[in-house]
Short mmCIF file of C-alpha atoms and ligand atoms in Angstrom, two decimals:
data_model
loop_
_atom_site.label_atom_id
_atom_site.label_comp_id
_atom_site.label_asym_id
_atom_site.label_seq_id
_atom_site.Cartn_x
_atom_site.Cartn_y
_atom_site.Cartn_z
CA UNK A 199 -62.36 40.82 -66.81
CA UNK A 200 -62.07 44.01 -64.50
CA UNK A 201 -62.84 47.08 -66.56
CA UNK A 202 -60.02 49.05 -64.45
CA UNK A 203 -57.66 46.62 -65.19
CA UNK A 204 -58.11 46.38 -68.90
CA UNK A 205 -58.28 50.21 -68.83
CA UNK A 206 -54.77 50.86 -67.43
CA UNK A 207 -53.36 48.20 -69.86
CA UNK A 208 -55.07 49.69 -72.60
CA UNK A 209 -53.30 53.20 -71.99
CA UNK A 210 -49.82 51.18 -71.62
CA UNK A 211 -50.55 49.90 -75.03
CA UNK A 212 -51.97 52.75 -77.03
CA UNK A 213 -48.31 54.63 -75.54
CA UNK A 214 -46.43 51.66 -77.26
CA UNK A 215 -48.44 51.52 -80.08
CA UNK A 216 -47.72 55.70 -80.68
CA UNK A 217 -43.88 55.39 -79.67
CA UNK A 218 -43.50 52.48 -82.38
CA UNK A 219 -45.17 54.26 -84.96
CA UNK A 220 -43.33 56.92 -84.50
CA UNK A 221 -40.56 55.72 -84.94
CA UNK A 222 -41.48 53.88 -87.88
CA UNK A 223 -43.06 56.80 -89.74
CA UNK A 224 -39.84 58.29 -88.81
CA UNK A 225 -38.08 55.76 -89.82
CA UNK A 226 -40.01 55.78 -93.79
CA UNK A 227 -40.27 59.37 -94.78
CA UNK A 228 -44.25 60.71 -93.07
CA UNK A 229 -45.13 62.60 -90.39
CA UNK A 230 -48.88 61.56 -89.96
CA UNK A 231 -50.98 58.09 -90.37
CA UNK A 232 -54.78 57.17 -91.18
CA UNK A 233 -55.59 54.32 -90.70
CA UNK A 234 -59.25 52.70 -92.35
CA UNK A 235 -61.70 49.88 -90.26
CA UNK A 236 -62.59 48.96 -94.01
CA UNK A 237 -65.40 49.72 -96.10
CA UNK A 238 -69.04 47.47 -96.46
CA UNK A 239 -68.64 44.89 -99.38
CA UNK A 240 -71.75 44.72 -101.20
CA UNK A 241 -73.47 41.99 -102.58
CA UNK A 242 -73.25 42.09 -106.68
CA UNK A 243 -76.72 43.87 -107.98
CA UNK A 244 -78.51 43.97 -104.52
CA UNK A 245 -78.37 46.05 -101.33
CA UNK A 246 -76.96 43.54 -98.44
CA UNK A 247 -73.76 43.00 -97.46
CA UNK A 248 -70.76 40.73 -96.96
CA UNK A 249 -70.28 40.04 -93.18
CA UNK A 250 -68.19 43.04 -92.34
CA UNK A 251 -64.37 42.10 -91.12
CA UNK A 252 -62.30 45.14 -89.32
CA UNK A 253 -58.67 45.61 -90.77
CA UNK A 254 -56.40 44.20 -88.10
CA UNK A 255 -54.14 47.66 -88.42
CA UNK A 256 -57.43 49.58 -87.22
CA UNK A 257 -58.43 47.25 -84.35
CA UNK A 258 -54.71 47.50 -83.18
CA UNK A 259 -55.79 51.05 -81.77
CA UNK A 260 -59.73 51.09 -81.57
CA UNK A 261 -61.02 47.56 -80.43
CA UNK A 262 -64.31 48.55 -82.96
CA UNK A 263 -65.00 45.22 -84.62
CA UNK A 264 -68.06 46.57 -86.35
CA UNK A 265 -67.71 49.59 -87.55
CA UNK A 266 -67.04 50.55 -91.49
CA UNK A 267 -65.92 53.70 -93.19
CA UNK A 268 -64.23 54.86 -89.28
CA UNK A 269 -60.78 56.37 -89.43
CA UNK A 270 -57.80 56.31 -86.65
CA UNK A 271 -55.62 59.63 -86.86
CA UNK A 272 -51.88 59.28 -85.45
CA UNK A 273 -49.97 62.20 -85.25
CA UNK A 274 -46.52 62.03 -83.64
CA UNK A 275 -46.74 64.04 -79.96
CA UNK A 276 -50.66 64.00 -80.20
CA UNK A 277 -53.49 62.20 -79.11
CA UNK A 278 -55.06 59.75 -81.70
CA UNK A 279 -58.16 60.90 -83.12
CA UNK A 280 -61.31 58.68 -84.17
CA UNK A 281 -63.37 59.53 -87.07
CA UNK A 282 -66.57 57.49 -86.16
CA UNK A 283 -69.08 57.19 -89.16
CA UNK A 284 -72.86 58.15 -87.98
CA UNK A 285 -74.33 57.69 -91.89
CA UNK A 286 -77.77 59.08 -91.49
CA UNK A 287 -79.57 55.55 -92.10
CA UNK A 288 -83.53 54.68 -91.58
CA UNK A 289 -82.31 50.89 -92.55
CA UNK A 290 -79.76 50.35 -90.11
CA UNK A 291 -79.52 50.78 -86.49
CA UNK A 292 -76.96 53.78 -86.54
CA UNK A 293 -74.40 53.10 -83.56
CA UNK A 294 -74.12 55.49 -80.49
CA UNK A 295 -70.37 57.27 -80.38
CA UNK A 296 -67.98 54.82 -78.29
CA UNK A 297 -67.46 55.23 -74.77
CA UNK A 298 -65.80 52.48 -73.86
CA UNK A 299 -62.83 51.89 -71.43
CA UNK A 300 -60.62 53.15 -74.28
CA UNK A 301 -62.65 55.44 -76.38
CA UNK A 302 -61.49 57.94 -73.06
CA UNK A 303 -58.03 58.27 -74.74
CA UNK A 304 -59.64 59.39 -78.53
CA UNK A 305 -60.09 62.98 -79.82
CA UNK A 306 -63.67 61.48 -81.36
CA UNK A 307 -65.52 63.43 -84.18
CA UNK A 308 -68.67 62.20 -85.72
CA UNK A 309 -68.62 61.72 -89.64
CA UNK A 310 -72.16 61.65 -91.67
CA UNK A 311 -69.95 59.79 -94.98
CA UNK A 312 -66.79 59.35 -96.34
CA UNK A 313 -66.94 62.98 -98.19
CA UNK A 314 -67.24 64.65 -94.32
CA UNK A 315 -64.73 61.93 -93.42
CA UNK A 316 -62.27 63.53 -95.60
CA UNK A 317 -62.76 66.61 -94.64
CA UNK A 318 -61.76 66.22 -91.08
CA UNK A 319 -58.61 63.70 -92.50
CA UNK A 320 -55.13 65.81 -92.20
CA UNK A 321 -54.58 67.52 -94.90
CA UNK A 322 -50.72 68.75 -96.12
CA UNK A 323 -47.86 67.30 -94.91
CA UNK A 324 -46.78 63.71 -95.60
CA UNK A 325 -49.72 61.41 -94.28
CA UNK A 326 -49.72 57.35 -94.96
CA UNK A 327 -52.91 55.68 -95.19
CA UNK A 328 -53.20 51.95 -94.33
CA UNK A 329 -56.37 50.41 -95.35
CA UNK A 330 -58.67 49.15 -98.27
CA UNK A 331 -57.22 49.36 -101.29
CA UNK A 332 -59.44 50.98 -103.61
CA UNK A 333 -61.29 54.61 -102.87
CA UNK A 334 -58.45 56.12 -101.17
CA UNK A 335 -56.05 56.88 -104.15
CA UNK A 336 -56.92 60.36 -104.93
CA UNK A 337 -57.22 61.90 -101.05
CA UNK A 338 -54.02 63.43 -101.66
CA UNK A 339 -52.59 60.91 -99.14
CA UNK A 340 -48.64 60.49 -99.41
CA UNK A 341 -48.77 57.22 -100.00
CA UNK A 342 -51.35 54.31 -99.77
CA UNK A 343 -50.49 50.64 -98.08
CA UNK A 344 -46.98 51.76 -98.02
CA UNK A 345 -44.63 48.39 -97.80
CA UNK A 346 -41.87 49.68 -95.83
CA UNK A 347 -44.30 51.46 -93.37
CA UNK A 348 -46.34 48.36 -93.58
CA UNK A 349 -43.69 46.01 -92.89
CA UNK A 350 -42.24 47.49 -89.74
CA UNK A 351 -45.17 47.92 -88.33
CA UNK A 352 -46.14 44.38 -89.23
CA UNK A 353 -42.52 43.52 -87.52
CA UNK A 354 -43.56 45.06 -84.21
CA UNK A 355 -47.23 43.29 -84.39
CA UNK A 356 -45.41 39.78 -83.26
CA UNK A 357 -44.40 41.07 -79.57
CA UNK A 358 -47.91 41.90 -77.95
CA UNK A 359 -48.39 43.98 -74.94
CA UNK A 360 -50.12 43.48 -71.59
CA UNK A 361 -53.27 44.70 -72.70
CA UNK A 362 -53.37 42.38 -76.18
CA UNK A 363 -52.11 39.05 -73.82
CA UNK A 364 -54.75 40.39 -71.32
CA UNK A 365 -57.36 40.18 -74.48
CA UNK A 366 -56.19 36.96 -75.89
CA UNK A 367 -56.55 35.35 -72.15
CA UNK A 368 -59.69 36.28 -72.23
CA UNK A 369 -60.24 35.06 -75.86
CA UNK A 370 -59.51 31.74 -74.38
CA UNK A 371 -61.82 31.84 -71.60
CA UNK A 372 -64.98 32.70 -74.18
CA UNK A 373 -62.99 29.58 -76.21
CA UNK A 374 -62.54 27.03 -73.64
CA UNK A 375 -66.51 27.19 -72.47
CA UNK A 376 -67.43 27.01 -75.84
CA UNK A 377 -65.28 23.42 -76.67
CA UNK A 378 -66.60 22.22 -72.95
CA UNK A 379 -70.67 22.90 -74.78
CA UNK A 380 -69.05 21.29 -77.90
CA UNK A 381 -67.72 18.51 -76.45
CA UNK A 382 -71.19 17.95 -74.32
CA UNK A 383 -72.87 18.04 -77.49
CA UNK A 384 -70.74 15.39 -79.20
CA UNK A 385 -70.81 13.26 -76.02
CA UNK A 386 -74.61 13.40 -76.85
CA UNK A 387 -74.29 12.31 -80.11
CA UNK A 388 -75.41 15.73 -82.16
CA UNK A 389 -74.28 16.63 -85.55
CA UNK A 390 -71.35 18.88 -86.37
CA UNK A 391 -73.89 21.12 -86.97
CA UNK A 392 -75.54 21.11 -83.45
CA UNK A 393 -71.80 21.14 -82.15
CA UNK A 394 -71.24 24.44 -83.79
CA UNK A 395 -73.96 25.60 -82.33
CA UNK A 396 -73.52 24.79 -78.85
CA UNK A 397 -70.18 26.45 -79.03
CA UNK A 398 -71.52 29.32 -80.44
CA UNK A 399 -74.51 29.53 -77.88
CA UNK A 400 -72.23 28.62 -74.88
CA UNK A 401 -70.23 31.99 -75.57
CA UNK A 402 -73.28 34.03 -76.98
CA UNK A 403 -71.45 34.41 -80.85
CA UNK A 404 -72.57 34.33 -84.04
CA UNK A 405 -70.58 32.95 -86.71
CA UNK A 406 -69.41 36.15 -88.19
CA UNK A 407 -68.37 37.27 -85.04
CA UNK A 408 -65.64 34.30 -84.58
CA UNK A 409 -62.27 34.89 -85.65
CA UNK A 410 -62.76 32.25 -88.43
CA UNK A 411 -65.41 29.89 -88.90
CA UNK A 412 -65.32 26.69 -86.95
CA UNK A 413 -63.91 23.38 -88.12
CA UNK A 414 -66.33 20.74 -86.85
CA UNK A 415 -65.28 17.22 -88.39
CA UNK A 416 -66.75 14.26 -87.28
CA UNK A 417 -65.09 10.51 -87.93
CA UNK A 418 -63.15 10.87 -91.54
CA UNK A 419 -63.68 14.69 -92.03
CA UNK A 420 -60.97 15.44 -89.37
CA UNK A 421 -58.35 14.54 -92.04
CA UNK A 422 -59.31 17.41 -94.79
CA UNK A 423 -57.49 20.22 -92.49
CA UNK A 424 -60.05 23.53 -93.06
CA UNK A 425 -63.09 21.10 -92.85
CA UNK A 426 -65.95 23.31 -93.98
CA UNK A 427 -69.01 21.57 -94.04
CA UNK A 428 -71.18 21.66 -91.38
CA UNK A 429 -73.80 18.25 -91.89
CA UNK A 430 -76.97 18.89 -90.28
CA UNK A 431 -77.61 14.72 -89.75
CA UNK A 432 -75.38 13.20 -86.95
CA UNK A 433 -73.67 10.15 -88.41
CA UNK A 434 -74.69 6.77 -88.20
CA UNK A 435 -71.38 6.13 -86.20
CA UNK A 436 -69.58 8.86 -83.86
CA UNK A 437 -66.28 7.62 -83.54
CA UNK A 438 -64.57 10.78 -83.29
CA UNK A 439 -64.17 14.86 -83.17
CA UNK A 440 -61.85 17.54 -84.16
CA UNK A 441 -62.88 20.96 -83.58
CA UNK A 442 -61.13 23.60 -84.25
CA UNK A 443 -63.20 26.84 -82.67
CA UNK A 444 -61.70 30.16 -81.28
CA UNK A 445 -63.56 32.96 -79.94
CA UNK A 446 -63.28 36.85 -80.26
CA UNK A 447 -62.79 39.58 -77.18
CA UNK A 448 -62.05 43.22 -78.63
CA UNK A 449 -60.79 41.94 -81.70
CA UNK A 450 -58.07 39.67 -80.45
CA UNK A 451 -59.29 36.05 -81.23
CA UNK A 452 -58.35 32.48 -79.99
CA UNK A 453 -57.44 29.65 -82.09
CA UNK A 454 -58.21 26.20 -80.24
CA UNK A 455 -58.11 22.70 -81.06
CA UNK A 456 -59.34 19.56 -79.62
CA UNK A 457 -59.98 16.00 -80.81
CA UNK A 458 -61.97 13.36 -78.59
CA UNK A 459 -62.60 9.75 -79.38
CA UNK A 460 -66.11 8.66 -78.68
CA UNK A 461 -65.49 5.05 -77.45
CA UNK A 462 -63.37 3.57 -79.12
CA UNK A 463 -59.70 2.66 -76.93
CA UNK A 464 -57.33 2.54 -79.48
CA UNK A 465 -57.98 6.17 -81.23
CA UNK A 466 -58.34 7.11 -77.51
CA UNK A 467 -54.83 6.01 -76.71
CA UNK A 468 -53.70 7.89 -79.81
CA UNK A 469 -55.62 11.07 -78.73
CA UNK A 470 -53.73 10.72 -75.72
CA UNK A 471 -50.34 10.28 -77.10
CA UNK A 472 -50.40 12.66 -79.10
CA UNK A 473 -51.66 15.39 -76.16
CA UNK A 474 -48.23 14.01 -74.37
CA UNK A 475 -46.36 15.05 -77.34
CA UNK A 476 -48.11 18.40 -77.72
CA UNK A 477 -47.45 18.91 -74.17
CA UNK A 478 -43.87 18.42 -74.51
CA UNK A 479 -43.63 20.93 -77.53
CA UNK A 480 -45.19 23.10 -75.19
CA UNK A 481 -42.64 22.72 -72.53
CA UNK A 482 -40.05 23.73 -75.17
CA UNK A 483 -41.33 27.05 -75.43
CA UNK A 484 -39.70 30.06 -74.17
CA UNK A 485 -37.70 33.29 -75.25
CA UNK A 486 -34.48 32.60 -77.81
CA UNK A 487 -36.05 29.49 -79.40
CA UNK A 488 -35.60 29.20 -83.09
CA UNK A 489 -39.43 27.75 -84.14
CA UNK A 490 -38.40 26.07 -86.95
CA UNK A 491 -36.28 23.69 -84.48
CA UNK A 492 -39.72 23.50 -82.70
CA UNK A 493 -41.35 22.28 -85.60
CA UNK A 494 -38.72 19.31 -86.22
CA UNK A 495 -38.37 18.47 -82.84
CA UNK A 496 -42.51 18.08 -83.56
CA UNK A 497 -42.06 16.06 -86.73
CA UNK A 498 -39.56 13.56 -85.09
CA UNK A 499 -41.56 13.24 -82.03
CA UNK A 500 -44.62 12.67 -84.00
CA UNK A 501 -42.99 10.42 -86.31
CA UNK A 502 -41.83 8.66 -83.23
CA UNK A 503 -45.69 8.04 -81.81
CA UNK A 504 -46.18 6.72 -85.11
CA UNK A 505 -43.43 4.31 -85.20
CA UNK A 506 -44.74 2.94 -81.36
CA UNK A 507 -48.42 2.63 -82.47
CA UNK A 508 -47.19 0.85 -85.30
CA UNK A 509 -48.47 3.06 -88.25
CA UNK A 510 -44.66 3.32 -89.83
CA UNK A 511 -42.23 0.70 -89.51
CA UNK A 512 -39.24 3.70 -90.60
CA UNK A 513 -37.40 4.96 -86.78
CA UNK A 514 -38.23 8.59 -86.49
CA UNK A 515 -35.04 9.99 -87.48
CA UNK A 516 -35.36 8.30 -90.94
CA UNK A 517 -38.87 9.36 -90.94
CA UNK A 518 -38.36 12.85 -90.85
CA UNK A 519 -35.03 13.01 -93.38
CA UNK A 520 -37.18 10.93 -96.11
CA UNK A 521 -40.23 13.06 -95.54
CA UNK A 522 -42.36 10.29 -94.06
CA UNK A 523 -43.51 12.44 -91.56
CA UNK A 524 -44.91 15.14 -93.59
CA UNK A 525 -46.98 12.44 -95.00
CA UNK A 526 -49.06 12.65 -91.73
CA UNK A 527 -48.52 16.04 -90.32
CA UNK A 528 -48.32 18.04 -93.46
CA UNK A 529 -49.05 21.63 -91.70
CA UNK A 530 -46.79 23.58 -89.58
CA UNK A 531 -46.57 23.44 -86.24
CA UNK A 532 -48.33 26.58 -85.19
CA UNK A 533 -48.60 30.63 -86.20
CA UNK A 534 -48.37 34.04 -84.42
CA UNK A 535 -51.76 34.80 -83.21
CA UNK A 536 -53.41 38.48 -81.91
CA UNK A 537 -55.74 40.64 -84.07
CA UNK A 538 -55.70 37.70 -87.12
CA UNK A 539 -55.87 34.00 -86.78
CA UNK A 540 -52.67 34.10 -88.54
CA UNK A 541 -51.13 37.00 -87.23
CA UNK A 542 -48.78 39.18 -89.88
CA UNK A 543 -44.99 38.93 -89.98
CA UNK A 544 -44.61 35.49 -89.15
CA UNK A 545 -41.30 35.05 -91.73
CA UNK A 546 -40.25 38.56 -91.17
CA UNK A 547 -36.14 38.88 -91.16
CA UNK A 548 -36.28 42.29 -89.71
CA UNK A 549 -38.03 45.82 -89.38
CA UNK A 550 -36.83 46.25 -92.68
CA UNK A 551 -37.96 43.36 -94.21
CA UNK A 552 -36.55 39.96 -95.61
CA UNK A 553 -37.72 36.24 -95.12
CA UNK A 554 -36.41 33.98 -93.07
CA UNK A 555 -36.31 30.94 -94.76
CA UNK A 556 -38.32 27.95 -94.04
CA UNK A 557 -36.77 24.46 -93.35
CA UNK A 558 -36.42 22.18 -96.93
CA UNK A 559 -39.58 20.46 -97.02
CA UNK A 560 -41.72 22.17 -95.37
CA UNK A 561 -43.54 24.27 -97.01
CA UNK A 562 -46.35 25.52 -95.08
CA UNK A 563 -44.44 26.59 -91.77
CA UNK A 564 -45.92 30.12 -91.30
CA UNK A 565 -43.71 31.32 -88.55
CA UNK A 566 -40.11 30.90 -88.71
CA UNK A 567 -38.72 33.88 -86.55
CA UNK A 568 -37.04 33.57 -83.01
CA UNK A 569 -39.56 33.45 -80.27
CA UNK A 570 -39.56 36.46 -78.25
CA UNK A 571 -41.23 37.36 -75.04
CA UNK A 572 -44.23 38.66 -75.68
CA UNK A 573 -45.11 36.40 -78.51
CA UNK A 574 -48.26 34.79 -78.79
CA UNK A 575 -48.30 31.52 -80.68
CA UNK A 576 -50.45 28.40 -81.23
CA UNK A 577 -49.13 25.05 -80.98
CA UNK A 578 -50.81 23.05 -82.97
CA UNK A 579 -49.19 19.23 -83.60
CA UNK A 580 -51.43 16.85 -85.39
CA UNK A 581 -51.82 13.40 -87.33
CA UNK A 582 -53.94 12.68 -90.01
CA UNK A 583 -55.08 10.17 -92.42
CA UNK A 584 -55.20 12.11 -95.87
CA UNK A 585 -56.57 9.89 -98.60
CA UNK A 586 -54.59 12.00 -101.20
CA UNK A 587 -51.55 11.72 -98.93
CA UNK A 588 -51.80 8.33 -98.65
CA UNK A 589 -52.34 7.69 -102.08
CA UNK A 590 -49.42 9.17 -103.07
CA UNK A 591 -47.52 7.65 -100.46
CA UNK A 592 -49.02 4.17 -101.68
CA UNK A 593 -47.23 4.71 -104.91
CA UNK A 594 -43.56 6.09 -103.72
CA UNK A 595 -40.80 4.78 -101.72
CA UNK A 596 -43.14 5.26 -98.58
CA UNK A 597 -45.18 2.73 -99.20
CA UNK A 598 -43.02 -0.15 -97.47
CA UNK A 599 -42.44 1.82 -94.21
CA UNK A 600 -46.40 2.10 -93.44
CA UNK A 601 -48.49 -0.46 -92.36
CA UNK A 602 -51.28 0.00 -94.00
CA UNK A 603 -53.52 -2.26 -92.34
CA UNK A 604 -53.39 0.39 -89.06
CA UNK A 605 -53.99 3.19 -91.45
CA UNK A 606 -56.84 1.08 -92.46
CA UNK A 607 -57.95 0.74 -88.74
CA UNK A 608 -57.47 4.76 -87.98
CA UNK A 609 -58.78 6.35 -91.38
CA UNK A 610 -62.39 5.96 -90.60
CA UNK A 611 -61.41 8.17 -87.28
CA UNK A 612 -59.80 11.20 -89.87
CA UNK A 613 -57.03 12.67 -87.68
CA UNK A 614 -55.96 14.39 -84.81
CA UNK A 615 -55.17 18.17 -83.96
CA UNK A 616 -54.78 19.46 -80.53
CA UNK A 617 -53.74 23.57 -80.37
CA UNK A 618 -53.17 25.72 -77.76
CA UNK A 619 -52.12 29.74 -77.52
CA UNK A 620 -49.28 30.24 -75.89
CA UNK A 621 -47.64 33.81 -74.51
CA UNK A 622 -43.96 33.24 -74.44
CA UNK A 623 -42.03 34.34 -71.46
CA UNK A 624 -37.91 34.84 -70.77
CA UNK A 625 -37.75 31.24 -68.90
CA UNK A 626 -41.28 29.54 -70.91
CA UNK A 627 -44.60 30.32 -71.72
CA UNK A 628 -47.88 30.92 -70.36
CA UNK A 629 -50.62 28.19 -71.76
CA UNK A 630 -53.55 30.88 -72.10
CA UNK A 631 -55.71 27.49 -73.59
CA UNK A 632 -55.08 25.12 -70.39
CA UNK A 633 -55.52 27.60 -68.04
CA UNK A 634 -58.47 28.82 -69.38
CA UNK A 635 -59.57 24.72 -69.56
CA UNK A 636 -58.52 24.25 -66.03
CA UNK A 637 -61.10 27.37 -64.78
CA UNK A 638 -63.89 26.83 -66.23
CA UNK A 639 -66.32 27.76 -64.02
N1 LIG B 797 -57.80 27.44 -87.19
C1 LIG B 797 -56.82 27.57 -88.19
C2 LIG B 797 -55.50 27.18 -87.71
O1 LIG B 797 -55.38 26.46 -86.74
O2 LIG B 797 -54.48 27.60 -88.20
MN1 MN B 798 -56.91 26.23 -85.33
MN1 MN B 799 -53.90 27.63 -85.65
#
């Protein structure tokens, strides 16, 4: 991406980012804010580290995705200051002072350790601090993690600027050439290992650097949802893929999924189906929609490929009501998406606070607000063959409405997921996933 471009959206942002805070300190009682990147989490009795992960609240101002112990100073009226920890270290490679496209807009000051940290930290007045939780509480800080502060800021998080849509495109390019490596590798028959691996390589990450590690299932492990493992021996059989893989740029990431069949014309067909359906959700998107109707539009539309391929014998309306659906797409339909996977404030009544409720029965829906523009959201519709799903279903009123001889024929193939990031707009959305597909250079 241009460096002038992402420059001038990056001043556009930081401006929004001070005018909401100020209002929201304002609005809660402080006049000042710190915020923490987050501390190194050592290993128990040794002298290594946990992969370092920068708080989300930090990265909203300095896109520093590894660097510990660094502080963000927002004063109302003033420009942000930067704390940047310099510890003098002969064990690690001690990082030069930013001077990025951003790090222009920063009052930077060099810190040697936390001690000289606090030091330079405001000191009077009525400061919040958000970041780690322990170490802080006697800095003579107003208040630490304050909820209400915490909340409204959280609020504001869900409509992203220019500048973060900008990032999260560009989250999607890195994303898109890494599933188009993945998808090479599975075509040559690797291992979910060696499929992580040429997604990794194709966009130059490790795995720490990802916004969460990848989900690489082959045949049955598509159906356990946050697939883990990564086996090192390909299978005897590939008969199918789900990979779930997003990539990182300044600390927004991309959340992507896509499931292939190998060869065999029936999953393939399903696969396809169900990228018709996801496609549809998609077109549903836009400014003033209520997602939990998005999500039951997703269930009876779903329930309704399942009723024409012959896996329930229930029509889709009944499906849904009886919770026959849920039975094969037990997640929600997607999340907000930006600086986390699952971006913060997803239930969120208001500024203030409050949940909006999610629909009876579904439990795991982690966005329920009103889409606004500026949103960015995943849609994520899938279909799976759970064996503890099933078995339960085997033994309740379900059991008569499935034909269990196709769930025979599609368990060995696991389940399907295909996701997308979408940036809603007044009259739709753009698809920052296809586009970045349709691109690839
Ligand atoms: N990759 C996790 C999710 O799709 O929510
Ligand atoms: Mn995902
Ligand atoms: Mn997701």
């Amino acid at each position: 991406m241009r460096q002038e471009a992402l420059d001038e959206l990056y001043s556009a942002h930081l401006r929004a980012c001070q005018d909401r805070t100020a209002l929201a300190l304002a609005a809660t009682g402080y006049d000042a804010l710190v915020l923490h990147s987050g501390g190194l989490r050592a290993v128990d009795f040794d002298d290594y580290h946990y992969p370092f992960k920068a708080h989300a609240a930090f990265k909203l101002w300095a896109p520093l995705t590894d660097a510990p112990d660094c502080f963000v100073i927002v004063r109302p009226g003033c420009r942000p200051g930067l704390l940047f920890n310099q510890p003098d270290d002969y064990w690690h490679k001690v990082p030069p002072l930013p001077d990025g496209w951003w790090a222009g807009e920063f009052d930077i000051e060099p810190v040697r350790d936390l001690r000289a940290a606090r030091a330079a930290l405001p000191a009077g007045g009525r400061t919040a601090f958000i970041g780690d939780t322990t170490g802080f509480g006697d800095w003579g800080f107003a208040a630490v993690n304050p909820q209400p502060l915490i909340t409204r800021l959280d609020y504001a998080r869900a409509r992203k600027t220019p500048y973060e849509i900008a990032c999260l495109r560009e989250a999607n390019r890195l994303g898109a050439r890494g599933h188009a490596a993945a998808a090479r590798a599975f075509s040559a028959r690797d291992s979910e290992y060696g499929i992580a691996l040429a997604f990794m390589t194709a966009i130059a990450a490790r795995e720490q650097e990802l916004p969460y590690n990848p989900i690489v299932a082959l045949n049955a492990g598509s159906s356990v949802l946050h697939y883990q493992v990564l086996e090192r021996t390909p299978p005897h059989d590939h008969r199918s893929l789900l990979i779930d893989a997003g990539a990182a740029f300044a600390g927004y990431g991309s959340d992507i999924t896509r499931t292939y069949a190998f060869d065999d014309p029936d999953f393939a067909l399903l696969v396809g189906r169900m990228d018709e359906v996801q496609q549809a959700l998609c077109a549903g998107v836009r400014a003033g929609v209520d997602w939990r109707d998005l999500h039951l539009t997703a269930h009876r539309l779903t329930a309704e490929l399942l009723h024409d391929s012959g896996i329930i014998t229930l029509d889709a309306e009944a499906a849904v009501d009886s919770g026959l659906s849920s039975v094969f797409l037990p997640h929600g339909l997607g999340h907000l998406l930006g600086l986390q996977v699952h971006d913060v404030g997803g239930t969120l009544a208001s500024p203030e606070g409050g949940t909006i409720p999610r629909p009876d029965g579904h439990p795991n829906l982690r966005l329920t607000r009103v889409l606004e523009e500026g949103y960015v959201v995943t849609m994520e519709p899938g279909l799976y063959f759970i064996d503890t799903l099933l078995a339960a279903a085997r033994a309740n009123s379900h059991a008569r409405h499935i034909d269990w001889a196709r769930v025979a024929q599609f368990a060995p193939f696991g389940g399907i997921r295909i996701e997308d990031n979408l940036a809603v707009t007044a009259s739709g959305c753009e698809n920052l996933t296809r586009e970045a597909f349709r691109t690839l250079s």
